[in-house]
Coordinates of C-alpha atoms in Angstrom, one line a residue:
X1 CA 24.9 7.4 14.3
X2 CA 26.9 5.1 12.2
X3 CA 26.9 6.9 9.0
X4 CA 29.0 5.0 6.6
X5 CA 27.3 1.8 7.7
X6 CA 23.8 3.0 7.1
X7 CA 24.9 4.3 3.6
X8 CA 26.2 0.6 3.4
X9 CA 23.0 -0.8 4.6
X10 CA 20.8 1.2 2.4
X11 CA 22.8 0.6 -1.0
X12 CA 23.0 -3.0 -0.3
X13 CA 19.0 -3.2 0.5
X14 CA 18.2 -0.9 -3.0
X15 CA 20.0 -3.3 -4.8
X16 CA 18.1 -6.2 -3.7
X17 CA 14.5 -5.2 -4.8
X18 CA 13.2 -5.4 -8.5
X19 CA 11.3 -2.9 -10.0
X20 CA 8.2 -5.3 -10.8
X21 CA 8.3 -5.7 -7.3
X22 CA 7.0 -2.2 -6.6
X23 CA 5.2 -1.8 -9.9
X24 CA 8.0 0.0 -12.1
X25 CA 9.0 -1.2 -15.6
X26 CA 12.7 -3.1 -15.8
X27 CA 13.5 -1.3 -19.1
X28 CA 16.9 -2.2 -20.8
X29 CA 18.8 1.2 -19.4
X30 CA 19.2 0.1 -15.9
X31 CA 23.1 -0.6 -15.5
X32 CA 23.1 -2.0 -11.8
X33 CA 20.7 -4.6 -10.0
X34 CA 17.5 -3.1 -7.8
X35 CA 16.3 0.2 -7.9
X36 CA 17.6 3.4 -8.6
X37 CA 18.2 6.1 -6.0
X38 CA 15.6 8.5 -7.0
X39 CA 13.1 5.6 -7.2
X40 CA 13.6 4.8 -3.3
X41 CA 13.1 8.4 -2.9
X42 CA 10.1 8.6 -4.2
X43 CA 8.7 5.5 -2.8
X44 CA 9.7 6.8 0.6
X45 CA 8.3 10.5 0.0
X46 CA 11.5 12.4 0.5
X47 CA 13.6 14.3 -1.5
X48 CA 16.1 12.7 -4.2
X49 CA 19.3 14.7 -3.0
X50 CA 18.3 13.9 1.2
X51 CA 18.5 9.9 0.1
X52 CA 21.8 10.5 -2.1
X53 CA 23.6 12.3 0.7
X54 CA 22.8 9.0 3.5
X55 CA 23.7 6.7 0.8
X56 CA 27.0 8.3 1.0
X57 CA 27.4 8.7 4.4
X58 CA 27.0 12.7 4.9
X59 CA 23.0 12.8 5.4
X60 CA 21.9 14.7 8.2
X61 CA 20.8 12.2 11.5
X62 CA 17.1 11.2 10.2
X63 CA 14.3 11.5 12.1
X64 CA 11.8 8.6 13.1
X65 CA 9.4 9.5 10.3
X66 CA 12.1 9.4 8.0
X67 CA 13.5 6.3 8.7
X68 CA 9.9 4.6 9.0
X69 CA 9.5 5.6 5.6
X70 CA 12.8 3.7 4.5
X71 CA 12.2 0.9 6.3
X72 CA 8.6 0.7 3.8
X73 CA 10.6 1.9 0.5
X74 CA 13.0 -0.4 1.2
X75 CA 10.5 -3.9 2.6
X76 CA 12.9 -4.3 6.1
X77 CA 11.9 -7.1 8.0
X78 CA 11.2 -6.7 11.7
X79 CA 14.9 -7.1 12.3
X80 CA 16.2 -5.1 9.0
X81 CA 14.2 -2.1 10.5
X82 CA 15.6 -2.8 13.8
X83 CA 19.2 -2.5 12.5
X84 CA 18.2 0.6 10.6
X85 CA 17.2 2.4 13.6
X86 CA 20.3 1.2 15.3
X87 CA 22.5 2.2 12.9
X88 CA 20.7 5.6 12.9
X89 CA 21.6 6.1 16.4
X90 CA 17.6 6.2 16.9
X91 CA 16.2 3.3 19.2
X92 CA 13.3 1.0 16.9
X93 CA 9.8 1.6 18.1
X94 CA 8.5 -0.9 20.9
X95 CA 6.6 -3.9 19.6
X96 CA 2.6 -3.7 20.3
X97 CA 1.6 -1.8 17.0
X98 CA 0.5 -3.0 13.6
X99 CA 3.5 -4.6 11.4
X100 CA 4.2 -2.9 8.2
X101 CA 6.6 -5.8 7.7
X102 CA 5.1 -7.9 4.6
X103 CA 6.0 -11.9 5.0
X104 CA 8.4 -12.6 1.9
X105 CA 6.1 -15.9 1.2
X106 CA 3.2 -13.2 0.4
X107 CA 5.2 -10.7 -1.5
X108 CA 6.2 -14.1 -3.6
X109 CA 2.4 -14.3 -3.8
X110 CA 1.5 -11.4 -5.8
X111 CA 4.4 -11.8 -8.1
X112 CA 3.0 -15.0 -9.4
X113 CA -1.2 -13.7 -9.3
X114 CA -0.4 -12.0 -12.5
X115 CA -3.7 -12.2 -13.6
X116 CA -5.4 -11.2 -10.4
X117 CA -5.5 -7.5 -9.1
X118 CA -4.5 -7.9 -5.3
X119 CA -2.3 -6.1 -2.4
X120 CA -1.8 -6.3 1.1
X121 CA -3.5 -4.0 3.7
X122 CA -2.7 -3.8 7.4
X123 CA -4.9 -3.0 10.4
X124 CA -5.1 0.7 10.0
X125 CA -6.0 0.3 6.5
X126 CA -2.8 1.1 4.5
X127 CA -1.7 -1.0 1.6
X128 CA 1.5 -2.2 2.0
X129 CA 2.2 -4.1 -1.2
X130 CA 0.6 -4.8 -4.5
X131 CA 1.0 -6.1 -7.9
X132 CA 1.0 -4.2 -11.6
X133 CA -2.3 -5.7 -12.2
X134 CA -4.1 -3.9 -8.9
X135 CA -2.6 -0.8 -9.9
X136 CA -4.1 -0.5 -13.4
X137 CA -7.4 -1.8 -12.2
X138 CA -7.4 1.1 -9.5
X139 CA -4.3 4.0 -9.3
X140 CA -1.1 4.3 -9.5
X141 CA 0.3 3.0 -6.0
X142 CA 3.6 4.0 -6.4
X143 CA 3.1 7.3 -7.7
X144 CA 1.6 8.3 -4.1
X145 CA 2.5 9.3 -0.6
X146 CA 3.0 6.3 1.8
X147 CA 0.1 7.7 3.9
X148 CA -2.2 8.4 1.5
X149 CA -2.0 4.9 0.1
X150 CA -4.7 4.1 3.0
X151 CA -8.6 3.0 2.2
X152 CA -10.3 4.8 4.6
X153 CA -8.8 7.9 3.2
X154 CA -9.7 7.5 -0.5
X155 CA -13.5 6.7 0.8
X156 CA -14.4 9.2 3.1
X157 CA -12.5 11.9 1.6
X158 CA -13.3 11.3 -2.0
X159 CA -16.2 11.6 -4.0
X160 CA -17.3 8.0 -4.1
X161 CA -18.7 8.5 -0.5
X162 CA -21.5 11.0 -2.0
X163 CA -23.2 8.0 -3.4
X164 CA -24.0 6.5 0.0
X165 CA -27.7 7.6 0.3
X166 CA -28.1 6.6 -3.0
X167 CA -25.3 3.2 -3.8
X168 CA -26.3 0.3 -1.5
X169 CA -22.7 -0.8 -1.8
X170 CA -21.2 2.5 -1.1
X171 CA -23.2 2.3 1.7
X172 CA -22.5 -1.3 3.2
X173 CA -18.6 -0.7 2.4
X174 CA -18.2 2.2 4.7
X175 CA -20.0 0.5 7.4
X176 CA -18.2 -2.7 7.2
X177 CA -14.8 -0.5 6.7
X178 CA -15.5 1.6 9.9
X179 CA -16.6 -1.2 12.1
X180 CA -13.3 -3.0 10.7
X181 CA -11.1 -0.2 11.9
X182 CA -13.1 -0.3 15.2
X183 CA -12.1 -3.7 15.7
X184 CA -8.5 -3.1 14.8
X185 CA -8.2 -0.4 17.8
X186 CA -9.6 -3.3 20.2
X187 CA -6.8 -5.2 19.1
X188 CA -4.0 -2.6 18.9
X189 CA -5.0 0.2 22.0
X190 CA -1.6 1.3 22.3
X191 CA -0.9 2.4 18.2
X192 CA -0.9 6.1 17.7
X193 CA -1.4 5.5 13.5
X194 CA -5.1 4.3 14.3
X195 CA -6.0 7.1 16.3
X196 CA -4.2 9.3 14.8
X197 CA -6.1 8.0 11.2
X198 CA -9.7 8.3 13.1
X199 CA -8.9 11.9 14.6
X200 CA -8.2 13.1 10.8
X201 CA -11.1 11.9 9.2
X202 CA -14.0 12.1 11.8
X203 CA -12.5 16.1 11.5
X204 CA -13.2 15.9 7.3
X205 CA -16.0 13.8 7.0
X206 CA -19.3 13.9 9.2
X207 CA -19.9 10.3 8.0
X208 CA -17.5 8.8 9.3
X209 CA -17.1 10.8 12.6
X210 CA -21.6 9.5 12.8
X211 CA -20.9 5.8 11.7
X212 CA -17.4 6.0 14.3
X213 CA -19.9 7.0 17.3
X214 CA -22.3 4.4 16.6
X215 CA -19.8 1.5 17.7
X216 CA -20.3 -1.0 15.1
X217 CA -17.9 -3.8 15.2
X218 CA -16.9 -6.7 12.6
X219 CA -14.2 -7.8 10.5
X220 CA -14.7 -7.1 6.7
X221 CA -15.0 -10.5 4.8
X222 CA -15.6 -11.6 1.1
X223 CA -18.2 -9.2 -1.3
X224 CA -19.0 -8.5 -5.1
X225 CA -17.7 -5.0 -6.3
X226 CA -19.2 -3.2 -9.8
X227 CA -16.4 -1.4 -11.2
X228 CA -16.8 1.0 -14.2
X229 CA -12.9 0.9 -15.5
X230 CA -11.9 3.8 -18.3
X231 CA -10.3 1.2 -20.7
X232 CA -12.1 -2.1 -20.2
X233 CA -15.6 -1.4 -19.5
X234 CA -17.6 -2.8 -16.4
X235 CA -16.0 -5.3 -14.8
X236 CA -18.0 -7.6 -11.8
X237 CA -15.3 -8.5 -9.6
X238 CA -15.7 -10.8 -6.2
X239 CA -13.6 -9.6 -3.6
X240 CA -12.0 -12.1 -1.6
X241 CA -9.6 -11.8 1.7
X242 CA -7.5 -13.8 3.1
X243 CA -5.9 -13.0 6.5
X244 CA -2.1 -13.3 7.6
X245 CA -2.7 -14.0 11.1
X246 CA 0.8 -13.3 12.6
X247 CA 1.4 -9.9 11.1
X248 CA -2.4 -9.0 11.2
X249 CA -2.3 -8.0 8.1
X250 CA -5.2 -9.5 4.7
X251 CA -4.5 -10.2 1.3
X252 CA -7.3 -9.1 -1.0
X253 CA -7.7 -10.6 -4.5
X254 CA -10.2 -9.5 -7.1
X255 CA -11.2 -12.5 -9.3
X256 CA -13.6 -12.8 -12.1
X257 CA -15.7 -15.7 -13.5
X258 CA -14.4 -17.5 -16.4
X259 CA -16.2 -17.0 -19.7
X260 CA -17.5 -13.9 -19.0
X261 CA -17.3 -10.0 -20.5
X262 CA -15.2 -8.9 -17.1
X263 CA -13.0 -11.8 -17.6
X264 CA -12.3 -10.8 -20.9
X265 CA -12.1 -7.1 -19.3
X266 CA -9.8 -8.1 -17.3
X267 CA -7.8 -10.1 -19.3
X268 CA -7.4 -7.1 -21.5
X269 CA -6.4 -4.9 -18.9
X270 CA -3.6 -7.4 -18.1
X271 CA -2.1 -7.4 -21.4
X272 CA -2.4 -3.2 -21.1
X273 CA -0.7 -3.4 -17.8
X274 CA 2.0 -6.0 -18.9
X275 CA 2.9 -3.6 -21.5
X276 CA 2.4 0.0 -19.8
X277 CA 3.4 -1.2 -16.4
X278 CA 5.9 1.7 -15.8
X279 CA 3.4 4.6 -16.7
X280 CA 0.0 3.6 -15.0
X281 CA -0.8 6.8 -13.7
X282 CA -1.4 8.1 -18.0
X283 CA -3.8 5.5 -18.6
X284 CA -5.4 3.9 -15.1
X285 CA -8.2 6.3 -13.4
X286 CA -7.5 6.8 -9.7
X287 CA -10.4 5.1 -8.7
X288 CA -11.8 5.9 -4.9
X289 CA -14.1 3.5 -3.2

């Protein structure tokens, strides 16, 4: 382990990512470019004083989870996390498994929708990246555990699901979202996350664990989504995805139609967001599908 190379290599990867980039206000008290150490901490999900003491060069020898969780708080590419894990002493994991890596030309993407709530999901169903405008139209992404940033979660394990006897769209989007994840594992046998992710929740929800032995398979496409929002009222949102072939990975965008009340909404819950962006989780519900 290379430690005062790593503590190089983390400090000069903080300072290259904005705040908006992760959904945190600039403010006018930051004195050095990127983020601050406590906020990498906390996008990664580890303790403040752990991060401080690699960044200079007298951390303990990190384990694979921990440096996995870097990699995602910091956005490594494919060959940034590779170096990390070198410099860790720790060899990178073998290639097979879904990327977490987002393309830069996409993150570029939802800086510039800033009036259309979207994010990036991989195969297992984890968002990877999103803008300030999908986290006040659903939670506060940033605010959360890495895992627990994942869809199939939020809708078999929250209350949402108790409304699929009775919600016809409830109903269709955990069908469509299990047979998605069924065709995911046909496509990546060998990654641990996705059966490690089915395993969890087949063991909390009887729902999923039924719809999971049926064997449905598809890939989820374009739908309409009714959204009650706290601030802004009902909002009719179509839901469109578009796919990112080389790192599997999907884009979804929520638009609205012109001229209408959930434009308006959502227009309103822009100018909210463009003002609040740093304290989301006071004023956006944490929404479960």
């Amino acid at each position: 382990m290379d430690r005062q190379e790593l503590a190089a290599f983390l400090r000069s990867r903080r300072a290259r990512i904005r705040p908006a980039d992760v959904g945190l206000r600039t403010g006018t008290r930051r004195r050095t470019p990127g983020l601050r150490r406590e906020e990498i901490a906390h996008l990664a999900g580890m303790s403040v004083d752990y991060y401080i003491r690699l960044e200079q060069g007298r951390g303990p020898h990190p384990s694979r989870q921990i440096l996995a969780a870097l990699a995602r708080a910091l956005r490594l590419t494919d060959d940034e996390r590779g170096h990390l894990h070198h410099l860790a002493g720790e060899p990178p994991d073998p290639p097979g498994g879904p990327s977490r890596d987002v393309p830069p030309g996409i993150l570029h993407l939802l800086d510039r929708l800033d009036d259309t709530p979207a994010y990036v999901l991989n195969p297992r169903h984890d968002i990877l990246a999103w803008n300030p405008l999908a986290a006040a139209l659903m939670t506060d992404f940033a605010a959360m555990e890495p895992r627990d940033r994942n869809v199939i979660r939020w809708l078999f394990t929250g209350s949402t699901i108790e409304r699929y006897d009775s919600d016809a769209y409830v109903a269709q989007l955990a069908r469509e979202s299990v047979a998605d994840l069924r065709a995911a594992s046909g496509r990546h046998p060998d990654d641990p996350g996705i059966a490690e992710l089915v395993a969890e929740v087949s063991a909390r929800s009887p729902l999923f664990a039924r719809l999971w032995a049926e064997g449905e398979v598809g890939i989820r496409r374009s739908s309409r989504k009714s959204m009650n929002h706290p601030l802004v009222g009902v909002l009719e949102l179509h839901c469109d995805i578009l796919y990112v072939p080389e790192r599997d990975q999907r884009v979804v965008l929520y638009t609205v139609a012109p001229g209408t009340p959930s434009h308006q909404g959502l227009k309103r819950l822009r100018e909210i967001a463009a003002g609040r962006t740093g304290d989301l989780e006071t004023f956006a519900a944490r929404l479960r599908w």
